[in-house]
Coordinates of C-alpha atoms and ligand atoms in Angstrom, one line a residue:
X29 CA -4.9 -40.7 11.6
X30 CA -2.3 -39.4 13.8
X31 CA -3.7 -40.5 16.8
X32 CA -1.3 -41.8 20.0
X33 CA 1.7 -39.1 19.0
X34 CA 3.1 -37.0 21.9
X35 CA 6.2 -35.5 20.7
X36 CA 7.8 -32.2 21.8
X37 CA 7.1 -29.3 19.7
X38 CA 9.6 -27.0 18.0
X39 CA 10.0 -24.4 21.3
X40 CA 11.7 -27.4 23.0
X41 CA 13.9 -28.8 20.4
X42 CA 17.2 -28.3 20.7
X43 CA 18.6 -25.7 18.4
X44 CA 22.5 -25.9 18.8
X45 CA 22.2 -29.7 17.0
X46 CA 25.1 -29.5 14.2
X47 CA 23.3 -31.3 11.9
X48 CA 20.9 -30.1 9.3
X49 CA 17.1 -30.8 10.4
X50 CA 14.4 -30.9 8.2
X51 CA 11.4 -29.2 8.5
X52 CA 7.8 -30.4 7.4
X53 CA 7.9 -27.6 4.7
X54 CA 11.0 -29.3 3.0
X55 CA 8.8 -31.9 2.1
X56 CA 7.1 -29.9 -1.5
X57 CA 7.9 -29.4 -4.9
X58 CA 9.4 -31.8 -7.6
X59 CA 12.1 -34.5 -6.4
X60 CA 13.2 -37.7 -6.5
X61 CA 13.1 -40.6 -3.9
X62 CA 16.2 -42.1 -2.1
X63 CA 15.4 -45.6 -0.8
X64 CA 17.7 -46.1 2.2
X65 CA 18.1 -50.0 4.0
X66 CA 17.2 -48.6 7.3
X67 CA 15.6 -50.0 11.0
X68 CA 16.4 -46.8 12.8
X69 CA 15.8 -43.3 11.5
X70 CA 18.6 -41.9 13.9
X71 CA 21.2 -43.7 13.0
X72 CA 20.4 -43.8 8.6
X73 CA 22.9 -42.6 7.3
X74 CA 22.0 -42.1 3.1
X75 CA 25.9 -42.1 2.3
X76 CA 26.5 -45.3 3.7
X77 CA 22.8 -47.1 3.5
X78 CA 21.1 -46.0 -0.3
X79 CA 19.9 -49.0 -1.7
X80 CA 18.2 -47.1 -4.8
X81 CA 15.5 -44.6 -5.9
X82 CA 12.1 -44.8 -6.8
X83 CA 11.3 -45.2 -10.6
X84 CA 8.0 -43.5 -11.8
X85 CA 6.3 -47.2 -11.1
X86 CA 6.7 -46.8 -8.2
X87 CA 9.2 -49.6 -7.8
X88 CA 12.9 -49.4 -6.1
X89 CA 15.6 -49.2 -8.7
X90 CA 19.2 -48.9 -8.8
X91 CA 19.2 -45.8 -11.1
X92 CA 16.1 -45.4 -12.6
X93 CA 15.1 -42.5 -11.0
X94 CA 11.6 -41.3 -11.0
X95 CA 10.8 -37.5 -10.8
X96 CA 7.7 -37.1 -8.3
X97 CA 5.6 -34.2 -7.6
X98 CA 3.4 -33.3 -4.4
X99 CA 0.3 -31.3 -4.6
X100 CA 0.6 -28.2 -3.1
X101 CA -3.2 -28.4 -1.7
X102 CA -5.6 -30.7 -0.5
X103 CA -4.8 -33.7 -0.5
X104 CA -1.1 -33.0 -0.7
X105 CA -0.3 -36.7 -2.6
X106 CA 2.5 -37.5 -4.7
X107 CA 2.5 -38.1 -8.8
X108 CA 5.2 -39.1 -11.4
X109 CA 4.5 -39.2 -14.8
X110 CA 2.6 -41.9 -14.6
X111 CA -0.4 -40.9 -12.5
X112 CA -1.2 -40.5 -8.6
X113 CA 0.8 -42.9 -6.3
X114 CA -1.1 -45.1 -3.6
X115 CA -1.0 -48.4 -2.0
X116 CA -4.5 -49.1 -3.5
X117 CA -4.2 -50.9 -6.5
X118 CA -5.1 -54.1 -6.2
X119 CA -3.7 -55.2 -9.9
X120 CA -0.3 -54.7 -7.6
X121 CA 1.5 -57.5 -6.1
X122 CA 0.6 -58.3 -2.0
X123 CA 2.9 -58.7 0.4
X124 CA 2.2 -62.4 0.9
X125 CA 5.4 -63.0 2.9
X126 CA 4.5 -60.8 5.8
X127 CA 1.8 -62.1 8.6
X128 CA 0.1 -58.5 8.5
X129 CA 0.7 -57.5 5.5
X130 CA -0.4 -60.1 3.4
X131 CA -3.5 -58.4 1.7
X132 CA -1.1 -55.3 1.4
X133 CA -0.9 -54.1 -2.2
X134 CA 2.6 -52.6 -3.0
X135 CA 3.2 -48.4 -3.4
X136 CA 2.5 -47.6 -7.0
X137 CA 1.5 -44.5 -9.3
X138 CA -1.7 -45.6 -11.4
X139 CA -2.6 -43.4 -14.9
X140 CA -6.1 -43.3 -13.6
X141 CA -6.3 -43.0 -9.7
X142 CA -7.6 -39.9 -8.1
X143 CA -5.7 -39.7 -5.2
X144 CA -7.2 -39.3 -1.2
X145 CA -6.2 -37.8 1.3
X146 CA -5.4 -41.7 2.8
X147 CA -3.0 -41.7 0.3
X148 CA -0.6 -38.6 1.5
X149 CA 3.0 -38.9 2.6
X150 CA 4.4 -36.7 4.9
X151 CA 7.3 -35.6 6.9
X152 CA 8.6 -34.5 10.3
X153 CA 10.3 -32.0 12.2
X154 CA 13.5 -32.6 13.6
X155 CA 14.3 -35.8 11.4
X156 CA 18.1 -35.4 10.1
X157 CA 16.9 -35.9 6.5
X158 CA 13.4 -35.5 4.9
X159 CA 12.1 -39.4 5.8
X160 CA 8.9 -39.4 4.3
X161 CA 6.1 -41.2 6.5
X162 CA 2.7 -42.7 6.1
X163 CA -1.0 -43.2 8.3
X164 CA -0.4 -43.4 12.0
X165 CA 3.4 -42.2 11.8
X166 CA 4.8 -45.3 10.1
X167 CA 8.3 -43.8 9.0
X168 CA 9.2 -47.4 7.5
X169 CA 8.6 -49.5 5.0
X170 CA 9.5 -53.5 3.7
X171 CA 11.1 -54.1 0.2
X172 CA 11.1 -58.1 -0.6
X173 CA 14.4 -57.1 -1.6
X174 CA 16.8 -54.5 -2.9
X175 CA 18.0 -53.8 -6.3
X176 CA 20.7 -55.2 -7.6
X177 CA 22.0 -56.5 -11.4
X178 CA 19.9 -60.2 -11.1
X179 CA 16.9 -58.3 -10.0
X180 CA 16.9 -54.6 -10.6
X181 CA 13.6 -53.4 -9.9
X182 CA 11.7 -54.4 -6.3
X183 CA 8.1 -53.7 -4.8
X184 CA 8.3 -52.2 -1.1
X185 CA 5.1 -52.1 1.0
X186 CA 3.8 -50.7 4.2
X187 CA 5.9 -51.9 7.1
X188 CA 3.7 -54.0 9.6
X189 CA 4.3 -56.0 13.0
X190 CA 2.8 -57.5 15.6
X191 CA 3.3 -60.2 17.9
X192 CA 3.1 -62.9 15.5
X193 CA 5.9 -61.2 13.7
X194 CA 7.8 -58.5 15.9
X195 CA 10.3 -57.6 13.1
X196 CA 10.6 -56.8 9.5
X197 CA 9.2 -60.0 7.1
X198 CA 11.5 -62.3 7.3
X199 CA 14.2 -62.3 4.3
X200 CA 13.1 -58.6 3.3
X201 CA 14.8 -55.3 4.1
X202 CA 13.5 -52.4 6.3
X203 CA 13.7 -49.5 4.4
X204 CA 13.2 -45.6 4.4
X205 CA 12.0 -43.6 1.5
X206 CA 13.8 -39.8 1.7
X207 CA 12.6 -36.6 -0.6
X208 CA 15.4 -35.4 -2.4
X209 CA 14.1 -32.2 -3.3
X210 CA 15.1 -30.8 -7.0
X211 CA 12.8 -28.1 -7.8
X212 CA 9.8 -26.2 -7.1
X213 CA 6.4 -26.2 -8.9
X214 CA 4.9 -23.2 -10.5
X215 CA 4.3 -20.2 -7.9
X216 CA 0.9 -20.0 -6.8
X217 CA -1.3 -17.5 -4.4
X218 CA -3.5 -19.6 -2.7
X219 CA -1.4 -22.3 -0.9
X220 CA -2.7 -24.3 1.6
X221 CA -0.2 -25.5 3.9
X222 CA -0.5 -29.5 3.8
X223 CA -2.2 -31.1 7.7
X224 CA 0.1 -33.4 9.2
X225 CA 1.8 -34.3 12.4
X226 CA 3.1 -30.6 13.0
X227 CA 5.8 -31.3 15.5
X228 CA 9.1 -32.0 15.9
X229 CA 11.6 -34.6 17.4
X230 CA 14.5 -35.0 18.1
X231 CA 17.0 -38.4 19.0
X232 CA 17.1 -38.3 23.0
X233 CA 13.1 -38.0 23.3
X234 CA 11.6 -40.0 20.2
X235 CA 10.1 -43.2 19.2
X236 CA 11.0 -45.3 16.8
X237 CA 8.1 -43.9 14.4
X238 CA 7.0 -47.7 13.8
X239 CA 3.3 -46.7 13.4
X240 CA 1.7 -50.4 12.1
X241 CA 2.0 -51.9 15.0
X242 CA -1.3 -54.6 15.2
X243 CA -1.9 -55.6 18.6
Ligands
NAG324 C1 20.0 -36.1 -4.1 O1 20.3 -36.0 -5.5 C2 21.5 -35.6 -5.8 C3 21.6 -35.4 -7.3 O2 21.1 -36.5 -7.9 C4 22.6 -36.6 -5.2 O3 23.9 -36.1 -5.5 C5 22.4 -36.7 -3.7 O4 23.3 -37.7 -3.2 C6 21.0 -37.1 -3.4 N1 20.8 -37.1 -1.9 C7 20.2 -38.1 -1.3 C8 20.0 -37.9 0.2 O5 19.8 -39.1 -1.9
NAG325 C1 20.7 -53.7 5.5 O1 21.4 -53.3 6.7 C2 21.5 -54.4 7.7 C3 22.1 -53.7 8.9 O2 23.2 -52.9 8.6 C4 22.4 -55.4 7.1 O3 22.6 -56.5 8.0 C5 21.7 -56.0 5.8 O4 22.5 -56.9 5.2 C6 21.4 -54.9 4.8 N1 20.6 -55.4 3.8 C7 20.8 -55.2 2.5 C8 19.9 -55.9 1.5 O5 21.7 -54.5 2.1
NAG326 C1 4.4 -65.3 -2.5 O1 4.2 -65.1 -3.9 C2 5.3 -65.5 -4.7 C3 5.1 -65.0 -6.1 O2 3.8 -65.3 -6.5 C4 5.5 -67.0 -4.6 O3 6.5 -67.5 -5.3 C5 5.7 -67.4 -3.1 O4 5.7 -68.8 -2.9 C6 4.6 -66.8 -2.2 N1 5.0 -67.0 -0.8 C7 4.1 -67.3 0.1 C8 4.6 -67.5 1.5 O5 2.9 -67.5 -0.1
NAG327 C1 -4.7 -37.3 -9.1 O1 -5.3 -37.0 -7.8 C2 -5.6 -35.6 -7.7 C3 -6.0 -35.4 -6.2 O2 -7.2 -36.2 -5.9 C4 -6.7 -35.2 -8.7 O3 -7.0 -33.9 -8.6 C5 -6.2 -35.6 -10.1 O4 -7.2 -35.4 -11.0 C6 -5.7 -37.0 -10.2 N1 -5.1 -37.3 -11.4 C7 -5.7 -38.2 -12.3 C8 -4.9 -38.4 -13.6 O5 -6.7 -38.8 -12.0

């Protein structure tokens, strides 16, 4: 799952950056979902680039916030009120724009889904904000478009390429999702820290984090 990912660890990260850098722990607890229109995690800039939230669909709204949760054990997915969240359900609308992502089924929370491991988001060390990523280190996803007052609510998908189509679909916006973290959920004894690419990078050093590349 996180195969191909050689990244410096946190011993050679450099500490004097002034900037706040998240940790893979920030990523827990209850928050909500900043949607940022972004192609390039070190320049993202959430004061200048949110496009919305996440609603408890699922779906990119202007203000509809949803609240999401992430389980605190295995296998560490997210849920809003409205069940677990996935890219699985196939009663959700494909990506039939993009060349690769065609058969794609857009990011939704399902009353009656038991969530997989497959399923998890997670973040990394050393990323200015808490960017949240999914499978092979894919830090980005494509929204068919962004909120606005004609069309308020939008679907975003995994973010695939390849060499029939290097770039984001065309027409659609490159986005990246962001935990805002607004509370914690109950204490608990027995927590078990969530797997994940436990490393860190940093903007001199890194790749883009464009993990569904098809070759
Ligand atoms: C997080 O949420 C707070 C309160 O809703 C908001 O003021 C802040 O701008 C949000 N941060 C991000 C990165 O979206
Ligand atoms: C997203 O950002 C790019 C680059 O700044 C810009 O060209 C594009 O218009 C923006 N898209 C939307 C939908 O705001
Ligand atoms: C994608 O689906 C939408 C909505 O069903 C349809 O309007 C559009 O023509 C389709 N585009 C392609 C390229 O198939
Ligand atoms: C959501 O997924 C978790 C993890 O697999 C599972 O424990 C829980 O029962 C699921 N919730 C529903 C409503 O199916």
């Amino acid at each position: 799952m996180f195969g191909l990912f050689f990244l410096s660890t946190l011993s050679t990260f450099p500490i004097h950056l002034a900037r706040a850098v998240s940790t893979p722990d920030d990523f827990s607890g209850i928050g909500q979902i900043t949607v940022i229109n972004s192609s390039d995690w070190r320049t993202a800039d959430p004061k200048k680039d949110t496009v919305g939230c996440l609603d408890d669909h699922g779906q990119i709204s202007l203000a509809d916030c949803g609240t999401f949760a992430r389980l605190k054990d295995y296998p560490w997915t997210l849920s809003s009120k409205i069940g677990n969240c996935s890219f699985t359900d196939k009663t959700m609308p494909t990506n039939n724009e993009s060349w690769y992502g065609k058969s794609d089924h857009a990011w939704s929370c399902d009353p009656s889904y038991v969530a997989e491991i497959y399923d998890e988001l997670y973040t990394i060390g050393g990323f200015p904000y808490t960017f949240l990523c999914w499978g092979d280190v894919a830090c980005y996803y494509d929204a068919k478009t962004v909120p606005s007052k004609e069309s308020p609510k939008s679907w975003l998908w995994q973010y695939r390429w390849g060499s029939q189509q290097r770039d984001i679909t065309p027409g659609h916006t490159m986005i990246q999702l962001i935990w805002n973290k607004t509370g914690d959920l109950p204490k608990r004894e027995d927590v078990v820290p969530a797997p994940g690419p436990r490393v860190f990078v940093n903007e001199k050093q890194t790749p883009l984090l464009q993990g569904q590349g098809i070759q």
